[in-house]
mmCIF file of C-alpha atoms in Angstrom:
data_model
loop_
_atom_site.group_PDB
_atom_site.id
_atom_site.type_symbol
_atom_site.label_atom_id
_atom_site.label_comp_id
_atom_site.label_asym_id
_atom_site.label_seq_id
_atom_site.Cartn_x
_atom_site.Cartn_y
_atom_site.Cartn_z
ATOM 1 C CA UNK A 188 -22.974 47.377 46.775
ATOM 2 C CA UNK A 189 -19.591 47.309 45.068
ATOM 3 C CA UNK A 190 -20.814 43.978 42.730
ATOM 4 C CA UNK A 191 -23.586 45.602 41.644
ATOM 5 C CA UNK A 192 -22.009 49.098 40.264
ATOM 6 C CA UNK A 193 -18.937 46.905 38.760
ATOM 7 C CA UNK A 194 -21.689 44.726 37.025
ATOM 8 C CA UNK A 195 -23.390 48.047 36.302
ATOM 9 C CA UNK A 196 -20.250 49.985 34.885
ATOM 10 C CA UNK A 197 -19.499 46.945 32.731
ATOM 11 C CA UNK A 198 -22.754 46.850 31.095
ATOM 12 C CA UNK A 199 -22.285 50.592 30.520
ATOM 13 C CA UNK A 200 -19.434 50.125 28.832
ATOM 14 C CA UNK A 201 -20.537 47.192 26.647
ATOM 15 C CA UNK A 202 -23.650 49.042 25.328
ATOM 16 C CA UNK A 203 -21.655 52.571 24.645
ATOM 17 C CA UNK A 204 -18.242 53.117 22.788
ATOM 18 C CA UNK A 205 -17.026 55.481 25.135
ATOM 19 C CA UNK A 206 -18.013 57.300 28.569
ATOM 20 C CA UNK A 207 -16.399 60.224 30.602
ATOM 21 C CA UNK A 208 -15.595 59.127 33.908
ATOM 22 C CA UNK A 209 -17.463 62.109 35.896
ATOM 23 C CA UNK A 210 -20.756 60.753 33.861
ATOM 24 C CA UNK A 211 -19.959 57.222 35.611
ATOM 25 C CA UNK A 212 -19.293 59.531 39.072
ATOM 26 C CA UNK A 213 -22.605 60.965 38.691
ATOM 27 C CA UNK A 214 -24.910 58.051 37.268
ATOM 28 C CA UNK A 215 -23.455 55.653 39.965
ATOM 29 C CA UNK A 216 -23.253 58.798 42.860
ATOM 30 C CA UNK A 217 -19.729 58.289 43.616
ATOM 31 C CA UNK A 218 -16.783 60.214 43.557
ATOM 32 C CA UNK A 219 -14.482 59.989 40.545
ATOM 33 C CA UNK A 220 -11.414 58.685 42.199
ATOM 34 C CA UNK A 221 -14.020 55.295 42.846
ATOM 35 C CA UNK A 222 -14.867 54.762 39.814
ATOM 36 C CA UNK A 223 -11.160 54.786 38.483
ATOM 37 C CA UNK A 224 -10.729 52.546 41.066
ATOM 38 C CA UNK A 225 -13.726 50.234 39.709
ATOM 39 C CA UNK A 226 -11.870 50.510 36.361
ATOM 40 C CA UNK A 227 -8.975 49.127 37.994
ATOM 41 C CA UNK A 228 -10.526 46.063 39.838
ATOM 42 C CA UNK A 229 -12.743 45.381 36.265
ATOM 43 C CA UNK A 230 -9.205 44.933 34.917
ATOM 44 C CA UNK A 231 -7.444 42.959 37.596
ATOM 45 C CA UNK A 232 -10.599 40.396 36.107
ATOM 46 C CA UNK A 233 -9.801 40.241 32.780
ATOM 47 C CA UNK A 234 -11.314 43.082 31.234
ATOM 48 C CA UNK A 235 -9.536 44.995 28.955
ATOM 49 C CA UNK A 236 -10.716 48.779 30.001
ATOM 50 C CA UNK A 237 -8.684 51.619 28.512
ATOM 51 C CA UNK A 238 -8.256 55.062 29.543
ATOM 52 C CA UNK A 239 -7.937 57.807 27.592
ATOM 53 C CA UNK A 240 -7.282 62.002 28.673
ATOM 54 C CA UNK A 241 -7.535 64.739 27.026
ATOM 55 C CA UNK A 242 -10.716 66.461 25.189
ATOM 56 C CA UNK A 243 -11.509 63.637 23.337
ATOM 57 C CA UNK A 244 -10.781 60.754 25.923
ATOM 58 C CA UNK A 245 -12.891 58.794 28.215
ATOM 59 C CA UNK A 246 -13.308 55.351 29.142
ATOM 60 C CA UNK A 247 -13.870 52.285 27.163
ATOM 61 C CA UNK A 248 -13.539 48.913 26.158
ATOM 62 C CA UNK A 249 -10.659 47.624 24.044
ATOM 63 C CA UNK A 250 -12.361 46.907 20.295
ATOM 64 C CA UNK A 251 -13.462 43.460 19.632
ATOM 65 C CA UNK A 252 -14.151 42.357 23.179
ATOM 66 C CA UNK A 253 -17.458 40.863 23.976
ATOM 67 C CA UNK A 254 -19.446 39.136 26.922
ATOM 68 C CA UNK A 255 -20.992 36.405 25.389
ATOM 69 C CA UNK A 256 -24.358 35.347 26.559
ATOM 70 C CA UNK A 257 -22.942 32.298 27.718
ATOM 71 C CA UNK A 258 -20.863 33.368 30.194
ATOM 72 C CA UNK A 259 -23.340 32.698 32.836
ATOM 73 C CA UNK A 260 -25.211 29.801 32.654
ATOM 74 C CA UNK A 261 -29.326 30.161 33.325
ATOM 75 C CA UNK A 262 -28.996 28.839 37.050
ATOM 76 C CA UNK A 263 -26.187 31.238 37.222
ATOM 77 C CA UNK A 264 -28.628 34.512 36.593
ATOM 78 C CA UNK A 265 -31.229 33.200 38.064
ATOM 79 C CA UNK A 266 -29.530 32.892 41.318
ATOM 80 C CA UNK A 267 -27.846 36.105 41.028
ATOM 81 C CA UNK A 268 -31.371 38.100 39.930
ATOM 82 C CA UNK A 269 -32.631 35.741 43.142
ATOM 83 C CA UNK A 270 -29.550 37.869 45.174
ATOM 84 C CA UNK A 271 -30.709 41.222 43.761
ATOM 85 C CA UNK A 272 -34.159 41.468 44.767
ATOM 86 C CA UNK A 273 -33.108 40.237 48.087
ATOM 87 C CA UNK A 274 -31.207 43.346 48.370
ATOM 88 C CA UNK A 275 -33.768 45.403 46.979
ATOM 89 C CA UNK A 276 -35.804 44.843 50.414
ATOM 90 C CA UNK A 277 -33.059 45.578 52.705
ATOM 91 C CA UNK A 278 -32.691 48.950 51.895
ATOM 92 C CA UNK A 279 -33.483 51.378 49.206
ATOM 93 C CA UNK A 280 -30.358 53.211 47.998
ATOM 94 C CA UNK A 281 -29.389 50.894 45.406
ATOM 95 C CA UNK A 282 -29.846 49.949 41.656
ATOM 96 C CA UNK A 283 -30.561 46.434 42.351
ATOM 97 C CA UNK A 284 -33.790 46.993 40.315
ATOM 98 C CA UNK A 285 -32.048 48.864 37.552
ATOM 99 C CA UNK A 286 -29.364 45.976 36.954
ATOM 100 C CA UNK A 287 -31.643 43.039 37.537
ATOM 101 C CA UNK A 288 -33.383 44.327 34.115
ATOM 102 C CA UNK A 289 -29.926 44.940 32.374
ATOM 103 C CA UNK A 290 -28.798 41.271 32.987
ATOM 104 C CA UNK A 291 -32.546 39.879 32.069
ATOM 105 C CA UNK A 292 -31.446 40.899 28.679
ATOM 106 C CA UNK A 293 -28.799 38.051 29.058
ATOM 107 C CA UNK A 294 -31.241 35.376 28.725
ATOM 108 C CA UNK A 295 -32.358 33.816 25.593
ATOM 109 C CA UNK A 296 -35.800 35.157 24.733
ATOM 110 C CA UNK A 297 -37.121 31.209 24.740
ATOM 111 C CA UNK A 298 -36.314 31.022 28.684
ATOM 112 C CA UNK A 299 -37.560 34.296 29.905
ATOM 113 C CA UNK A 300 -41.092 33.356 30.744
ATOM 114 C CA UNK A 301 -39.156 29.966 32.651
ATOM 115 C CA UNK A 302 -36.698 32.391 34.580
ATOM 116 C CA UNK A 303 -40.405 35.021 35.552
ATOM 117 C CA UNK A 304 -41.498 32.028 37.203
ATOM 118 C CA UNK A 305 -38.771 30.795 38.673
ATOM 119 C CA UNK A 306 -38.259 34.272 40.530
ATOM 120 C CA UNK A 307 -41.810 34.171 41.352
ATOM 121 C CA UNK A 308 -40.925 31.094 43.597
ATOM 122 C CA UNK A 309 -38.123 32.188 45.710
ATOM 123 C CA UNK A 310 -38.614 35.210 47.290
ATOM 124 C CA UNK A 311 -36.188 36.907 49.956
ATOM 125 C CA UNK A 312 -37.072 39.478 52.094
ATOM 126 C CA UNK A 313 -34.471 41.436 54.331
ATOM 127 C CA UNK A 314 -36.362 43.318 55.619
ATOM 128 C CA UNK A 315 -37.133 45.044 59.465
ATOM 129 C CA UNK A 316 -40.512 44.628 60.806
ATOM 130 C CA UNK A 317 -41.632 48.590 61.204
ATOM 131 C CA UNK A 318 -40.323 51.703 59.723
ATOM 132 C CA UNK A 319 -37.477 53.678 60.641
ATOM 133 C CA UNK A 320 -37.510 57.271 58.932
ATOM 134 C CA UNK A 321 -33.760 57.829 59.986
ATOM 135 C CA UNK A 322 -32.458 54.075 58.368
ATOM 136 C CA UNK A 323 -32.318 55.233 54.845
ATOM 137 C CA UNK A 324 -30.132 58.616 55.703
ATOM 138 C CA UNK A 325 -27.647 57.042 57.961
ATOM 139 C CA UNK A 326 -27.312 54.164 55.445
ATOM 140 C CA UNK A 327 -26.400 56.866 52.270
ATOM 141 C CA UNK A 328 -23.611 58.648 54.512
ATOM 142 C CA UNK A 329 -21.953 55.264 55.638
ATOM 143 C CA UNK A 330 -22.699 53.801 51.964
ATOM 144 C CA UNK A 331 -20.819 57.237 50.849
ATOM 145 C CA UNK A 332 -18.320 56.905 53.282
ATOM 146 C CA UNK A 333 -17.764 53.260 52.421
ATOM 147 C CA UNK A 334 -17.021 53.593 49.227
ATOM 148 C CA UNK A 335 -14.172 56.608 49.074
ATOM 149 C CA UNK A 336 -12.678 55.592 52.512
ATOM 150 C CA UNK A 337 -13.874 58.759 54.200
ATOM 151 C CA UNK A 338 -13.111 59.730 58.191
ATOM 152 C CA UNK A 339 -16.766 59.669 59.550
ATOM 153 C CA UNK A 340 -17.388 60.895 63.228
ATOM 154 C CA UNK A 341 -20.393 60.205 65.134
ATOM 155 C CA UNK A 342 -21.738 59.389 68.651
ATOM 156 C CA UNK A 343 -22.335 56.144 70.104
ATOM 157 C CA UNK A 344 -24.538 54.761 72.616
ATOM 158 C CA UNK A 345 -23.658 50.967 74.421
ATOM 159 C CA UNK A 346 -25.804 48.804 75.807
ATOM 160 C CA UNK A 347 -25.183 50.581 79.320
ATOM 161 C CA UNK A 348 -26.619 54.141 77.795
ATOM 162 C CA UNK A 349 -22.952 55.692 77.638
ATOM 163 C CA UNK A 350 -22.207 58.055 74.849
ATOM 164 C CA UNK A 351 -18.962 58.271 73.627
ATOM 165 C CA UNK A 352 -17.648 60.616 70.685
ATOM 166 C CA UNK A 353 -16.097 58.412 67.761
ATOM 167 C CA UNK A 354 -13.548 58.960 64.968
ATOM 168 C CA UNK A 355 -13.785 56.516 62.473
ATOM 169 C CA UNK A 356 -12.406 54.511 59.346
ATOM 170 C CA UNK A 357 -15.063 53.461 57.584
ATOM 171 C CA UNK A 358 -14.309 50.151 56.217
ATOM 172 C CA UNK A 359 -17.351 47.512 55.499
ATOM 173 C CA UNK A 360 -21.099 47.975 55.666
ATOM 174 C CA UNK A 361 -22.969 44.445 57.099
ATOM 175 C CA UNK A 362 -26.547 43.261 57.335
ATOM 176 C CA UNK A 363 -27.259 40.743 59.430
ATOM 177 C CA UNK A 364 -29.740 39.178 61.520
ATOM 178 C CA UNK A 365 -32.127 42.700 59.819
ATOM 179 C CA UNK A 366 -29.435 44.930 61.534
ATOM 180 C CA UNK A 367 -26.826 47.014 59.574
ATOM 181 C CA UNK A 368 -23.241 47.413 60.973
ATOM 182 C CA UNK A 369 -20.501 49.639 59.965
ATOM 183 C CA UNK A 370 -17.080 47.521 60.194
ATOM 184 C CA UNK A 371 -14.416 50.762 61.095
ATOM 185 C CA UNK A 372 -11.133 51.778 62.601
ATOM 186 C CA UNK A 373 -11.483 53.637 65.803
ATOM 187 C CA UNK A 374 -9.088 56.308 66.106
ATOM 188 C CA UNK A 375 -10.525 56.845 69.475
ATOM 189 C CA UNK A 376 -9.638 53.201 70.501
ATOM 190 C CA UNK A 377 -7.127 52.737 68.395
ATOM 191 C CA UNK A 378 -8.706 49.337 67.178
ATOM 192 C CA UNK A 379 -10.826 47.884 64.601
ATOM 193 C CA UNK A 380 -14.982 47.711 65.748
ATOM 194 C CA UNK A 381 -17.962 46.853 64.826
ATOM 195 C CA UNK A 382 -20.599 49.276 65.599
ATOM 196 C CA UNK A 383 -24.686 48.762 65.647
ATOM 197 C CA UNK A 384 -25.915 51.409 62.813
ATOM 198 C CA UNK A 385 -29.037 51.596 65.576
ATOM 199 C CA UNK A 386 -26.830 53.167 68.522
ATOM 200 C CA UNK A 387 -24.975 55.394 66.106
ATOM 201 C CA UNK A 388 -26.504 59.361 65.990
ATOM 202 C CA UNK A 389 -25.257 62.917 64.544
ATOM 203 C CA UNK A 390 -23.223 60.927 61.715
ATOM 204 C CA UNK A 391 -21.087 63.237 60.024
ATOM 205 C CA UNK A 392 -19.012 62.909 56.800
ATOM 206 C CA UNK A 393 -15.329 64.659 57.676
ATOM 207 C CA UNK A 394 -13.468 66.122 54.755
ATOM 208 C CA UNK A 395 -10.823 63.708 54.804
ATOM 209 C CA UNK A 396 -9.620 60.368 53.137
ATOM 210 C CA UNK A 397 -7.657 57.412 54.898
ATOM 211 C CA UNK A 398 -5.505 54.878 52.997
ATOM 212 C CA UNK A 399 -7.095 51.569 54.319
ATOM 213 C CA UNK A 400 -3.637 49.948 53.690
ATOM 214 C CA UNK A 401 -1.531 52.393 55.816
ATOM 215 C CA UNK A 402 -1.200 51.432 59.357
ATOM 216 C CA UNK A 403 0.553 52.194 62.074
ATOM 217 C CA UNK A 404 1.996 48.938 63.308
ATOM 218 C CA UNK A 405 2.154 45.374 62.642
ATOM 219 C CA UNK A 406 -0.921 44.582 64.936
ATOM 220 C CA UNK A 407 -3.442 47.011 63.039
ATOM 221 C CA UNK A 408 -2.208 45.284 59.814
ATOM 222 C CA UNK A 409 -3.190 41.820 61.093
ATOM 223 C CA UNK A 410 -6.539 43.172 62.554
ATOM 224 C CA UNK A 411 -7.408 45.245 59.325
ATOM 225 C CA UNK A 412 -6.252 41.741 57.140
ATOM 226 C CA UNK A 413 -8.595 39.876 59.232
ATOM 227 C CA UNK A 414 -11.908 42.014 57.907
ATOM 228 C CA UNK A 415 -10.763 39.978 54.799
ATOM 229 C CA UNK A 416 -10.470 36.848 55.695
ATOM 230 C CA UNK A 417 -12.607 34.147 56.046
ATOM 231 C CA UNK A 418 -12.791 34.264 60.252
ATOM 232 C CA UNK A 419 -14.489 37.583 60.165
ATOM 233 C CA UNK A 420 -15.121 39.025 63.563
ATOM 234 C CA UNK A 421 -19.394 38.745 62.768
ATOM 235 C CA UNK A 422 -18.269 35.421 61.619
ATOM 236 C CA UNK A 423 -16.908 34.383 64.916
ATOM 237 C CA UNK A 424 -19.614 35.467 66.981
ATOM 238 C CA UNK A 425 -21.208 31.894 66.986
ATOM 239 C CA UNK A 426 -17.882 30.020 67.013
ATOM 240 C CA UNK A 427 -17.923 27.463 69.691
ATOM 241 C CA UNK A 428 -15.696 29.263 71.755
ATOM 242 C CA UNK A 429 -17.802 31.749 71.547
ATOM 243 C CA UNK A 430 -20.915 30.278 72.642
ATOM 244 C CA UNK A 431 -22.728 28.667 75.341
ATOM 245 C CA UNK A 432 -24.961 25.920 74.835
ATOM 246 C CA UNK A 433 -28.285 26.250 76.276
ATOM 247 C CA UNK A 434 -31.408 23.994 77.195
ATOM 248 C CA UNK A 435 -34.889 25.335 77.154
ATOM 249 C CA UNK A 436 -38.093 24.201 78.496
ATOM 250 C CA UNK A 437 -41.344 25.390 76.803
ATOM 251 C CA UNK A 438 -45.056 25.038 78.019
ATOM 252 C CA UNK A 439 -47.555 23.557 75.463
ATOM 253 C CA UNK A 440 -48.733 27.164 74.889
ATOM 254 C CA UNK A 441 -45.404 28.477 73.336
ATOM 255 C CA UNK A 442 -44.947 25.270 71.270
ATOM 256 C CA UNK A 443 -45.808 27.241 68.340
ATOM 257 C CA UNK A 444 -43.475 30.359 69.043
ATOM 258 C CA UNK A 445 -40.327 27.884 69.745
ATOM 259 C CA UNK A 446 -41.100 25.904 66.601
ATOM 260 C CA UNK A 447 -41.052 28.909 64.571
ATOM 261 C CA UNK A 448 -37.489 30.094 66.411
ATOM 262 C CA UNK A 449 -35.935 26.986 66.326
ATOM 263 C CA UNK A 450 -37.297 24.592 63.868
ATOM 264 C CA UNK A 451 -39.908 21.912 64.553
ATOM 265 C CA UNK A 452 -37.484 18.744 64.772
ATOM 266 C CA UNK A 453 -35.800 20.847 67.693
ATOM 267 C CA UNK A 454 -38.152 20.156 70.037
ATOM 268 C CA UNK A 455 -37.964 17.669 72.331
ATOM 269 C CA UNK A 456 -41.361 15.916 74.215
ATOM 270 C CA UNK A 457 -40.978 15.625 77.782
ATOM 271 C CA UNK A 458 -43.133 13.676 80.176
ATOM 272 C CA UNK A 459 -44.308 16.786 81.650
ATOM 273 C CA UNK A 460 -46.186 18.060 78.892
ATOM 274 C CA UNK A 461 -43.209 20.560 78.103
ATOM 275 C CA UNK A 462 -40.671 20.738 75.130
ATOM 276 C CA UNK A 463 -36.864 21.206 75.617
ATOM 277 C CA UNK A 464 -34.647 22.556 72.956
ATOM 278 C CA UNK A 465 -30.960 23.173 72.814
ATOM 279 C CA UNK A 466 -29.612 25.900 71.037
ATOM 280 C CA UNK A 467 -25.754 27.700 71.310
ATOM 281 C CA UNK A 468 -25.840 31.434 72.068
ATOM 282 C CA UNK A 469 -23.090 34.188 72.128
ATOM 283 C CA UNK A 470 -23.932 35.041 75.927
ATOM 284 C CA UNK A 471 -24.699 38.383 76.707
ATOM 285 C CA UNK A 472 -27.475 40.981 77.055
ATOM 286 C CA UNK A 473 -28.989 40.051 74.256
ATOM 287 C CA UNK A 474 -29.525 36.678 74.895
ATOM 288 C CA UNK A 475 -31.180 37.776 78.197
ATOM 289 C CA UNK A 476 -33.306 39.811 76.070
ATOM 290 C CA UNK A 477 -34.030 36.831 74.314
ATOM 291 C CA UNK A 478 -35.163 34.230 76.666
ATOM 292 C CA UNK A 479 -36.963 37.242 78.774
ATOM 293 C CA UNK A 480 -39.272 37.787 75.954
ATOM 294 C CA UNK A 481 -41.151 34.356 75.890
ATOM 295 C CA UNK A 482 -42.635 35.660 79.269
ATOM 296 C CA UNK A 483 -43.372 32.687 81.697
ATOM 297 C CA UNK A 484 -43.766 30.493 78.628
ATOM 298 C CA UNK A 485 -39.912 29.144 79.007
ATOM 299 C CA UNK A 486 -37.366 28.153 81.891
ATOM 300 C CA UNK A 487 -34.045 27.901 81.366
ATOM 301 C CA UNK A 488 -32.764 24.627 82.840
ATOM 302 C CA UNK A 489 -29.528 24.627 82.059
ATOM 303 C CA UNK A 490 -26.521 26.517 82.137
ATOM 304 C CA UNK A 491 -26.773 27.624 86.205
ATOM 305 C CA UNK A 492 -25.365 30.577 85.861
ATOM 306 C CA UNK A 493 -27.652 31.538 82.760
ATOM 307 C CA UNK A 494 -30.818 30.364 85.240
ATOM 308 C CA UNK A 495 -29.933 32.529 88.251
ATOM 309 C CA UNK A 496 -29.430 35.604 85.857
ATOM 310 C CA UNK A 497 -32.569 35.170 84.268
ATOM 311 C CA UNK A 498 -33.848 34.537 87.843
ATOM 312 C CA UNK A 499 -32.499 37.650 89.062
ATOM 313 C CA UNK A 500 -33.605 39.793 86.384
ATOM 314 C CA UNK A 501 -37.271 38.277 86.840
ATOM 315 C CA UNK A 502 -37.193 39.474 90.459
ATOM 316 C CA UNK A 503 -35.705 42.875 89.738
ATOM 317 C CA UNK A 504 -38.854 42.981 87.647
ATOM 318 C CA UNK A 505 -41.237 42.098 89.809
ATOM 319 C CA UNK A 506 -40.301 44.605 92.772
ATOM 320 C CA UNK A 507 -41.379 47.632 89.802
ATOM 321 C CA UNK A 508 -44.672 46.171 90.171
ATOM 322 C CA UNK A 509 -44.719 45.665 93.728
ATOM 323 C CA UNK A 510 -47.517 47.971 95.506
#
């Protein structure tokens, strides 16, 4: 979200001679202080962006800088106008579709019908299957929240239905896997989380700041750091030590649902009739979710453990049916 409005800003500022600041605010619905702070970051890469206040000031570029059309090469854009309709299907508070035209006008006029095609042949879609009336509000008060470090509280529900009241640093919005997560600080737990946007209701926007490099000790600094760095805590969920390796067996008629999961070359013909895959899963109740969902289509044969859960939960099913 950030890329876009600093690509978006800089095209701004390359087509005009000068713009107030609150006009940026508004266009890109932000507050003020962000978009100084865009103006910073545009010059930290090389930009030369001055400042000027006073009746007559604004923002602009220093005279006689360009962006050549060469700057990007044509794989270049069209990877990066491949990127932006991607996010144009996760969600719709964006300007994806608005920038995606401004940087067209970076290619040469002989290679525009060659990049219409090539978009035309990779497609991305991000996606949920269904609606969800109440995805597109929570996403513009965490996207708000996001992006001028704002205190949000909310309440959250676990995976064992309890509700807890939450305090919050907001620090990173994340798709993935079609579900949004808000990275925070947890004043309540004193720690950094990562909550599901899906078990998060009665959001509210508190009328307060945080300095997301002020912390209290020398352990939040590490754990805010790491958010940064490349072993991100969604990162690590399918580290090896933080998986179990599986093996699946699949009757004939669920071929077709575990080749679609797991890729046709993953399945393995056994002498029964049956095909086994292996696959490495964080273990929890999702996974049980998981394997519970192919019916009596799939048996778990290995790990034992993982086999007398599922086996337990089977039987705890049953007796809700029993007359």
């Amino acid at each position: 979200m950030k890329l876009e409005r600093l690509l978006s800003i800089l095209i701004v500022l390359l087509n005009r001679r000068q713009v107030m600041a609150k006009e940026l605010a508004d266009q890109f619905e932000v507050s003020i202080r962000t978009i100084y702070r865009d103006i910073e970051t545009l010059n930290m890469a090389g930009i030369p962006i001055m400042t000027q206040q006073g009746a007559n000031g604004g923002i602009r570029i220093m005279d006689g800088y360009k962006l050549e059309r060469n700057v990007l090469t044509y794989d270049e854009l069209a990877s990066i106008l491949t990127a932006l309709q991607s996010l144009s299907t996760a969600h719709t508070l964006n300007q994806q579709p608005m920038l995606a035209e401004k940087l067209q006008m970076l290619v040469p006029e002989a290679q525009g019908e060659s990049l219409a095609m090539h978009l035309q042949r990779f497609r991305i879609d991000l996606s949920t299957w269904g609606k969800y009336p109440f995805l597109e509000h929570h996403l513009s008060l965490l996207k708000q929240a996001v992006e001028e470090d704002l205190v949000i509280q909310f309440q959250y529900v676990d995976a064992n239905g309890s509700v807890t009241q939450r305090n919050v640093h907001a620090y990173t919005l994340l798709l993935k896997s079609q579900q949004w997560y808000l990275y925070a600080y947890c004043t309540t737990r004193s720690d950094f989380r990562l909550f599901k946007l899906f078990r998060m209701k009665n959001i509210q926007l508190l009328e307060r700041q945080f300095d997301r490099n002020a912390f209290t000790d020398e352990a939040d600094t590490d754990a805010a750091l790491n958010w940064l760095s490349l072993s991100q805590p969604w990162n690590n969920w399918t580290a090896p030590e933080n998986t179990t390796e599986i093996v699946l067996s699949f009757e004939e008629s669920a071929k077709s649902m575990a080749e679609e999961r797991f890729g046709v070359e993953a399945l393995v013909p056994q002498s029964n009739g049956t095909y086994q895959v292996t696959a490495a899963f964080p273990q929890d109740r999702w996974l049980e979710s998981f394997i519970l969902g192919y019916g009596p289509y799939v048996e778990v044969v290995s790990p034992p453990h993982l086999r007398d859960r599922i086996k337990a939960l089977i039987e705890k099913m049953a007796a809700k049916y029993r007359v």
